[in-house]
Amino acid sequence: MPEFVSIVGARPQFIKAAVVSRALGDAGVDEWLLHTGQHYDDNMSRVFFDQLGLPQPDQNLRIGGGSHGVQTARMLEGIEAALVDRRPAGMLVYGDTNSTLAGALAAAKLNIPVAHVEAGLRSGDRAMPEEVNRIVVDHVAAVHFVPTQAAVDNLRREGVAAGGIHLVGDVMYDAVLQHGARAEAESTILAETGVAPQGYILVTVHRAANTDDPQCLQAIFAALETISHEAPVVVPVHPRTRQALSQAGVALASPALQMIDPVNYLDMLMLEKQAQLIVTDSGGVQKEAFFWRVPCVTLRANTEWVELIETGWNRLLPPTSADSIVAGIRAALAGKGGAPDAAPYGNGDAAQKIAEILRGGLPG
Ligand code: UD1
Ligand code: UDP
């Protein structure tokens, strides 16, 4: 049986890898886990391993922080050494982070075939670091596990061979189906934050375009302060955003705007499910809003999850000024959801399909 290495490093990758890892185990496929260390705080990393049953990493390179060049280069060096040492039959990479890029490049140079989970997504915005990562990874990967038909079309348009493209659905949908009931049974986050079901807005912001431009960051949080006087706002704050707010000198005064530490996955699912509205720039959170059929506003000019816009559950709100953000959120609060029966992300068996394909090995 071939042995695979899975590369993880950032929060959403622990969630995706947990469902795939479990399916690989069920299918009898051997896997070892390499953590780049890109995310390292307990509430950005350890908590997901503990809660989702993801095995402890066999190796942690502890490469967190730094510029894109420094971070990616250090990861490349560390991953290459691990691959030379252990010579896996293939590599699994997830999503579009610098860990994904470094893993795929290191493996491709050693002629170790790469399988990309969440392949084919495109926002069309090359200024977004993740877009560059996606394009490079898709073009060095041998196998593409694709969540949506739009992503298949993107790959075909870029000349990626049809034989390696597998439309399996979205592993994050699998994760919500696996853990949703547990979240409802175990999470006490609503009581802890003191918010009522359907009585608050959940917000996450961490995208570089929104945090690195102080004017944009200020506009977003000024808008949230205004909105919090109309509906309480809960913000689990990403460490990048916490730093950026402090550097930009943004002071928040409204007691109805709760800035809390990043929460664990089950708490996040509960906060999402019971929200009246979700406002986010996260890829994963946009989809989870839809899985719970909670209307969502995306603080970006574009999204790679185009189906969410088409089904009417998500609307784009480029954060150009505090006033326009307030107006966009008010419009969303007054609006309705989208089509209730849309199902663009598969049947919740994406991980199982991935495991079945990997059981046969990757093309060399
Ligand atoms: C990364 C991904 C992004 C993904 C996000 C998920 C890239 C280019 N970006 O963005 O695609 O959506 O993860 O959350 O790979 N920090 C901490 N503690 C941590 C992690 C980060 O303090 O546990 C701080 C550090 O100062 C670090 C900064 O946050 O420099 C940014 O972290 P980094 O992993 O580089 O990028 P993210 O913004 O997290
Ligand atoms: N998430 C979480 N706790 C939080 C914020 C997010 O568990 O405080 C989960 C969320 O439910 C989703 C994933 O993290 O499954 C999304 O990750 P993130 O927004 O960091 O990255 P992106 O999806 O934008 O790459």
PDB file of C-alpha atoms in Angstrom, residues 67-252:
ATOM      1  CA  SER A  67       7.259  37.624   4.717  1.00  0.00           C
ATOM      2  CA  HIS A  68       5.887  35.451   1.921  1.00  0.00           C
ATOM      3  CA  GLY A  69       9.377  34.868   0.509  1.00  0.00           C
ATOM      4  CA  VAL A  70      10.988  34.027   3.825  1.00  0.00           C
ATOM      5  CA  GLN A  71       8.131  31.831   5.016  1.00  0.00           C
ATOM      6  CA  THR A  72       7.775  29.903   1.757  1.00  0.00           C
ATOM      7  CA  ALA A  73      11.521  29.449   1.295  1.00  0.00           C
ATOM      8  CA  ARG A  74      12.021  28.097   4.814  1.00  0.00           C
ATOM      9  CA  MET A  75       9.109  25.714   4.342  1.00  0.00           C
ATOM     10  CA  LEU A  76      10.466  24.538   1.002  1.00  0.00           C
ATOM     11  CA  GLU A  77      13.801  23.715   2.594  1.00  0.00           C
ATOM     12  CA  GLY A  78      12.257  21.892   5.543  1.00  0.00           C
ATOM     13  CA  ILE A  79       9.746  19.938   3.487  1.00  0.00           C
ATOM     14  CA  GLU A  80      12.366  18.886   0.942  1.00  0.00           C
ATOM     15  CA  ALA A  81      14.560  17.461   3.692  1.00  0.00           C
ATOM     16  CA  ALA A  82      11.623  15.489   5.110  1.00  0.00           C
ATOM     17  CA  LEU A  83      10.726  14.126   1.669  1.00  0.00           C
ATOM     18  CA  VAL A  84      14.271  13.056   0.909  1.00  0.00           C
ATOM     19  CA  ASP A  85      14.377  11.303   4.243  1.00  0.00           C
ATOM     20  CA  ARG A  86      11.089   9.445   3.924  1.00  0.00           C
ATOM     21  CA  ARG A  87      10.385   9.246   0.181  1.00  0.00           C
ATOM     22  CA  PRO A  88       6.566   9.048   0.244  1.00  0.00           C
ATOM     23  CA  ALA A  89       4.665   7.709  -2.771  1.00  0.00           C
ATOM     24  CA  GLY A  90       2.671  10.907  -3.047  1.00  0.00           C
ATOM     25  CA  MET A  91       1.726  14.164  -1.368  1.00  0.00           C
ATOM     26  CA  LEU A  92      -1.636  15.649  -0.432  1.00  0.00           C
ATOM     27  CA  VAL A  93      -1.894  19.433  -0.191  1.00  0.00           C
ATOM     28  CA  TYR A  94      -4.922  21.500   0.791  1.00  0.00           C
ATOM     29  CA  GLY A  95      -6.248  24.845  -0.373  1.00  0.00           C
ATOM     30  CA  ASP A  96      -4.106  27.829  -1.222  1.00  0.00           C
ATOM     31  CA  THR A  97      -1.778  28.883   1.588  1.00  0.00           C
ATOM     32  CA  ASN A  98       1.993  29.256   1.566  1.00  0.00           C
ATOM     33  CA  SER A  99       2.184  25.787   3.152  1.00  0.00           C
ATOM     34  CA  THR A 100       0.270  24.407   0.144  1.00  0.00           C
ATOM     35  CA  LEU A 101       2.651  26.114  -2.270  1.00  0.00           C
ATOM     36  CA  ALA A 102       5.836  25.038  -0.492  1.00  0.00           C
ATOM     37  CA  GLY A 103       4.647  21.442  -0.194  1.00  0.00           C
ATOM     38  CA  ALA A 104       3.659  21.142  -3.824  1.00  0.00           C
ATOM     39  CA  LEU A 105       6.864  22.730  -5.113  1.00  0.00           C
ATOM     40  CA  ALA A 106       9.137  20.630  -2.915  1.00  0.00           C
ATOM     41  CA  ALA A 107       7.416  17.420  -4.014  1.00  0.00           C
ATOM     42  CA  ALA A 108       7.251  18.326  -7.710  1.00  0.00           C
ATOM     43  CA  LYS A 109      11.013  18.958  -7.793  1.00  0.00           C
ATOM     44  CA  LEU A 110      11.618  15.504  -6.324  1.00  0.00           C
ATOM     45  CA  ASN A 111       9.197  13.886  -8.795  1.00  0.00           C
ATOM     46  CA  ILE A 112       6.824  12.965  -5.999  1.00  0.00           C
ATOM     47  CA  PRO A 113       3.280  13.217  -7.396  1.00  0.00           C
ATOM     48  CA  VAL A 114       1.068  15.835  -5.783  1.00  0.00           C
ATOM     49  CA  ALA A 115      -2.677  15.613  -5.232  1.00  0.00           C
ATOM     50  CA  HIS A 116      -4.352  18.981  -4.641  1.00  0.00           C
ATOM     51  CA  VAL A 117      -7.501  19.040  -2.541  1.00  0.00           C
ATOM     52  CA  GLU A 118      -9.671  22.086  -3.362  1.00  0.00           C
ATOM     53  CA  ALA A 119      -8.115  22.445  -6.807  1.00  0.00           C
ATOM     54  CA  GLY A 120      -9.312  24.719  -9.594  1.00  0.00           C
ATOM     55  CA  LEU A 121     -10.653  27.641  -7.574  1.00  0.00           C
ATOM     56  CA  ARG A 122     -10.008  31.068  -9.055  1.00  0.00           C
ATOM     57  CA  SER A 123     -10.988  34.528  -7.869  1.00  0.00           C
ATOM     58  CA  GLY A 124      -9.500  36.131 -10.975  1.00  0.00           C
ATOM     59  CA  ASP A 125      -7.523  38.475  -8.704  1.00  0.00           C
ATOM     60  CA  ARG A 126      -3.776  37.943  -8.992  1.00  0.00           C
ATOM     61  CA  ALA A 127      -3.101  40.561  -6.329  1.00  0.00           C
ATOM     62  CA  MET A 128      -4.448  38.017  -3.831  1.00  0.00           C
ATOM     63  CA  PRO A 129      -1.538  35.891  -2.547  1.00  0.00           C
ATOM     64  CA  GLU A 130      -3.769  32.808  -2.445  1.00  0.00           C
ATOM     65  CA  GLU A 131      -4.575  33.154  -6.168  1.00  0.00           C
ATOM     66  CA  VAL A 132      -0.889  32.911  -7.074  1.00  0.00           C
ATOM     67  CA  ASN A 133      -0.529  29.884  -4.813  1.00  0.00           C
ATOM     68  CA  ARG A 134      -3.537  28.147  -6.378  1.00  0.00           C
ATOM     69  CA  ILE A 135      -2.374  28.654  -9.931  1.00  0.00           C
ATOM     70  CA  VAL A 136       1.151  27.385  -9.275  1.00  0.00           C
ATOM     71  CA  VAL A 137      -0.022  24.403  -7.236  1.00  0.00           C
ATOM     72  CA  ASP A 138      -2.612  23.357  -9.811  1.00  0.00           C
ATOM     73  CA  HIS A 139       0.022  23.404 -12.528  1.00  0.00           C
ATOM     74  CA  VAL A 140       2.507  21.202 -10.668  1.00  0.00           C
ATOM     75  CA  ALA A 141      -0.108  18.805  -9.263  1.00  0.00           C
ATOM     76  CA  ALA A 142      -0.703  15.438 -10.937  1.00  0.00           C
ATOM     77  CA  VAL A 143      -4.162  14.930  -9.472  1.00  0.00           C
ATOM     78  CA  HIS A 144      -6.842  17.544  -8.817  1.00  0.00           C
ATOM     79  CA  PHE A 145      -9.600  16.924  -6.299  1.00  0.00           C
ATOM     80  CA  VAL A 146     -12.103  19.560  -7.283  1.00  0.00           C
ATOM     81  CA  PRO A 147     -15.048  20.846  -5.215  1.00  0.00           C
ATOM     82  CA  THR A 148     -17.236  22.411  -7.919  1.00  0.00           C
ATOM     83  CA  GLN A 149     -18.044  22.292 -11.617  1.00  0.00           C
ATOM     84  CA  ALA A 150     -16.827  25.900 -11.968  1.00  0.00           C
ATOM     85  CA  ALA A 151     -13.431  24.768 -10.670  1.00  0.00           C
ATOM     86  CA  VAL A 152     -13.333  21.914 -13.217  1.00  0.00           C
ATOM     87  CA  ASP A 153     -14.036  24.479 -15.946  1.00  0.00           C
ATOM     88  CA  ASN A 154     -11.233  26.736 -14.684  1.00  0.00           C
ATOM     89  CA  LEU A 155      -8.708  23.906 -14.846  1.00  0.00           C
ATOM     90  CA  ARG A 156      -9.802  22.816 -18.302  1.00  0.00           C
ATOM     91  CA  ARG A 157      -9.566  26.420 -19.527  1.00  0.00           C
ATOM     92  CA  GLU A 158      -5.972  26.542 -18.272  1.00  0.00           C
ATOM     93  CA  GLY A 159      -5.115  23.360 -20.134  1.00  0.00           C
ATOM     94  CA  VAL A 160      -4.943  20.962 -17.172  1.00  0.00           C
ATOM     95  CA  ALA A 161      -5.408  17.395 -18.459  1.00  0.00           C
ATOM     96  CA  ALA A 162      -8.920  16.047 -17.881  1.00  0.00           C
ATOM     97  CA  GLY A 163      -7.631  12.626 -16.760  1.00  0.00           C
ATOM     98  CA  GLY A 164      -6.305  13.928 -13.419  1.00  0.00           C
ATOM     99  CA  ILE A 165      -9.362  16.031 -12.557  1.00  0.00           C
ATOM    100  CA  HIS A 166     -11.827  14.462 -10.108  1.00  0.00           C
ATOM    101  CA  LEU A 167     -14.990  16.352  -9.207  1.00  0.00           C
ATOM    102  CA  VAL A 168     -15.479  15.006  -5.685  1.00  0.00           C
ATOM    103  CA  GLY A 169     -17.296  17.833  -3.874  1.00  0.00           C
ATOM    104  CA  ASP A 170     -16.131  19.979  -0.989  1.00  0.00           C
ATOM    105  CA  VAL A 171     -14.457  18.379   2.023  1.00  0.00           C
ATOM    106  CA  MET A 172     -15.610  21.310   4.167  1.00  0.00           C
ATOM    107  CA  TYR A 173     -19.182  20.199   3.560  1.00  0.00           C
ATOM    108  CA  ASP A 174     -18.207  16.733   4.799  1.00  0.00           C
ATOM    109  CA  ALA A 175     -16.759  18.394   7.923  1.00  0.00           C
ATOM    110  CA  VAL A 176     -19.948  20.320   8.704  1.00  0.00           C
ATOM    111  CA  LEU A 177     -22.051  17.184   8.276  1.00  0.00           C
ATOM    112  CA  GLN A 178     -19.679  15.204  10.506  1.00  0.00           C
ATOM    113  CA  HIS A 179     -19.428  17.737  13.300  1.00  0.00           C
ATOM    114  CA  GLY A 180     -22.625  19.811  13.134  1.00  0.00           C
ATOM    115  CA  ALA A 181     -24.646  17.684  15.544  1.00  0.00           C
ATOM    116  CA  ARG A 182     -21.715  17.549  17.973  1.00  0.00           C
ATOM    117  CA  ALA A 183     -21.444  21.330  17.868  1.00  0.00           C
ATOM    118  CA  GLU A 184     -25.096  21.638  18.833  1.00  0.00           C
ATOM    119  CA  ALA A 185     -24.706  19.151  21.686  1.00  0.00           C
ATOM    120  CA  GLU A 186     -21.373  20.357  23.075  1.00  0.00           C
ATOM    121  CA  SER A 187     -20.828  24.037  22.332  1.00  0.00           C
ATOM    122  CA  THR A 188     -21.637  26.594  25.027  1.00  0.00           C
ATOM    123  CA  ILE A 189     -20.421  29.584  23.028  1.00  0.00           C
ATOM    124  CA  LEU A 190     -23.819  31.299  22.819  1.00  0.00           C
ATOM    125  CA  ALA A 191     -24.103  31.382  26.603  1.00  0.00           C
ATOM    126  CA  GLU A 192     -20.472  32.496  26.914  1.00  0.00           C
ATOM    127  CA  THR A 193     -20.939  35.394  24.536  1.00  0.00           C
ATOM    128  CA  GLY A 194     -24.442  36.171  25.827  1.00  0.00           C
ATOM    129  CA  VAL A 195     -26.014  36.384  22.376  1.00  0.00           C
ATOM    130  CA  ALA A 196     -29.439  35.040  21.406  1.00  0.00           C
ATOM    131  CA  PRO A 197     -30.082  32.661  18.493  1.00  0.00           C
ATOM    132  CA  GLN A 198     -30.775  34.679  15.331  1.00  0.00           C
ATOM    133  CA  GLY A 199     -30.060  37.819  17.324  1.00  0.00           C
ATOM    134  CA  TYR A 200     -26.505  38.765  16.284  1.00  0.00           C
ATOM    135  CA  ILE A 201     -24.117  39.192  13.392  1.00  0.00           C
ATOM    136  CA  LEU A 202     -21.001  36.993  13.199  1.00  0.00           C
ATOM    137  CA  VAL A 203     -17.953  38.597  11.609  1.00  0.00           C
ATOM    138  CA  THR A 204     -14.504  37.350  10.583  1.00  0.00           C
ATOM    139  CA  VAL A 205     -11.846  39.451   8.847  1.00  0.00           C
ATOM    140  CA  HIS A 206      -8.295  38.350   8.096  1.00  0.00           C
ATOM    141  CA  ARG A 207      -7.645  38.714   4.365  1.00  0.00           C
ATOM    142  CA  ALA A 208      -4.408  40.633   3.606  1.00  0.00           C
ATOM    143  CA  ALA A 209      -6.244  43.121   1.375  1.00  0.00           C
ATOM    144  CA  ASN A 210      -8.466  44.092   4.326  1.00  0.00           C
ATOM    145  CA  THR A 211      -5.955  44.019   7.181  1.00  0.00           C
ATOM    146  CA  ASP A 212      -2.823  45.457   5.581  1.00  0.00           C
ATOM    147  CA  ASP A 213      -4.457  48.665   4.373  1.00  0.00           C
ATOM    148  CA  PRO A 214      -5.124  50.740   7.535  1.00  0.00           C
ATOM    149  CA  GLN A 215      -7.815  52.811   5.821  1.00  0.00           C
ATOM    150  CA  CYS A 216      -9.703  49.730   4.765  1.00  0.00           C
ATOM    151  CA  LEU A 217      -9.344  48.140   8.198  1.00  0.00           C
ATOM    152  CA  GLN A 218     -10.567  51.329   9.849  1.00  0.00           C
ATOM    153  CA  ALA A 219     -13.557  51.526   7.496  1.00  0.00           C
ATOM    154  CA  ILE A 220     -14.557  47.934   8.261  1.00  0.00           C
ATOM    155  CA  PHE A 221     -14.399  48.327  12.028  1.00  0.00           C
ATOM    156  CA  ALA A 222     -16.037  51.774  12.036  1.00  0.00           C
ATOM    157  CA  ALA A 223     -18.911  50.188  10.090  1.00  0.00           C
ATOM    158  CA  LEU A 224     -19.123  47.292  12.557  1.00  0.00           C
ATOM    159  CA  GLU A 225     -19.310  49.739  15.469  1.00  0.00           C
ATOM    160  CA  THR A 226     -22.214  51.549  13.803  1.00  0.00           C
ATOM    161  CA  ILE A 227     -24.005  48.290  13.009  1.00  0.00           C
ATOM    162  CA  SER A 228     -23.501  46.964  16.554  1.00  0.00           C
ATOM    163  CA  HIS A 229     -25.994  49.593  17.780  1.00  0.00           C
ATOM    164  CA  GLU A 230     -28.614  47.868  15.594  1.00  0.00           C
ATOM    165  CA  ALA A 231     -27.645  44.198  16.179  1.00  0.00           C
ATOM    166  CA  PRO A 232     -24.923  42.792  18.466  1.00  0.00           C
ATOM    167  CA  VAL A 233     -21.757  41.821  16.597  1.00  0.00           C
ATOM    168  CA  VAL A 234     -19.417  38.944  17.552  1.00  0.00           C
ATOM    169  CA  VAL A 235     -15.937  38.882  16.017  1.00  0.00           C
ATOM    170  CA  PRO A 236     -13.543  35.970  16.669  1.00  0.00           C
ATOM    171  CA  VAL A 237     -10.389  37.932  15.861  1.00  0.00           C
ATOM    172  CA  HIS A 238      -7.617  36.359  13.761  1.00  0.00           C
ATOM    173  CA  PRO A 239      -4.136  37.119  15.195  1.00  0.00           C
ATOM    174  CA  ARG A 240      -3.185  38.937  12.008  1.00  0.00           C
ATOM    175  CA  THR A 241      -6.170  41.262  12.449  1.00  0.00           C
ATOM    176  CA  ARG A 242      -5.523  41.767  16.174  1.00  0.00           C
ATOM    177  CA  GLN A 243      -1.986  42.971  15.291  1.00  0.00           C
ATOM    178  CA  ALA A 244      -3.168  45.142  12.411  1.00  0.00           C
ATOM    179  CA  LEU A 245      -5.829  46.831  14.551  1.00  0.00           C
ATOM    180  CA  SER A 246      -3.277  47.632  17.203  1.00  0.00           C
ATOM    181  CA  GLN A 247      -0.754  48.947  14.639  1.00  0.00           C
ATOM    182  CA  ALA A 248      -3.395  51.102  12.958  1.00  0.00           C
ATOM    183  CA  GLY A 249      -4.437  52.458  16.379  1.00  0.00           C
ATOM    184  CA  VAL A 250      -8.077  51.421  15.901  1.00  0.00           C
ATOM    185  CA  ALA A 251      -9.921  51.915  19.218  1.00  0.00           C
ATOM    186  CA  LEU A 252     -13.287  50.209  19.600  1.00  0.00           C
TER     187      LEU A 252
END
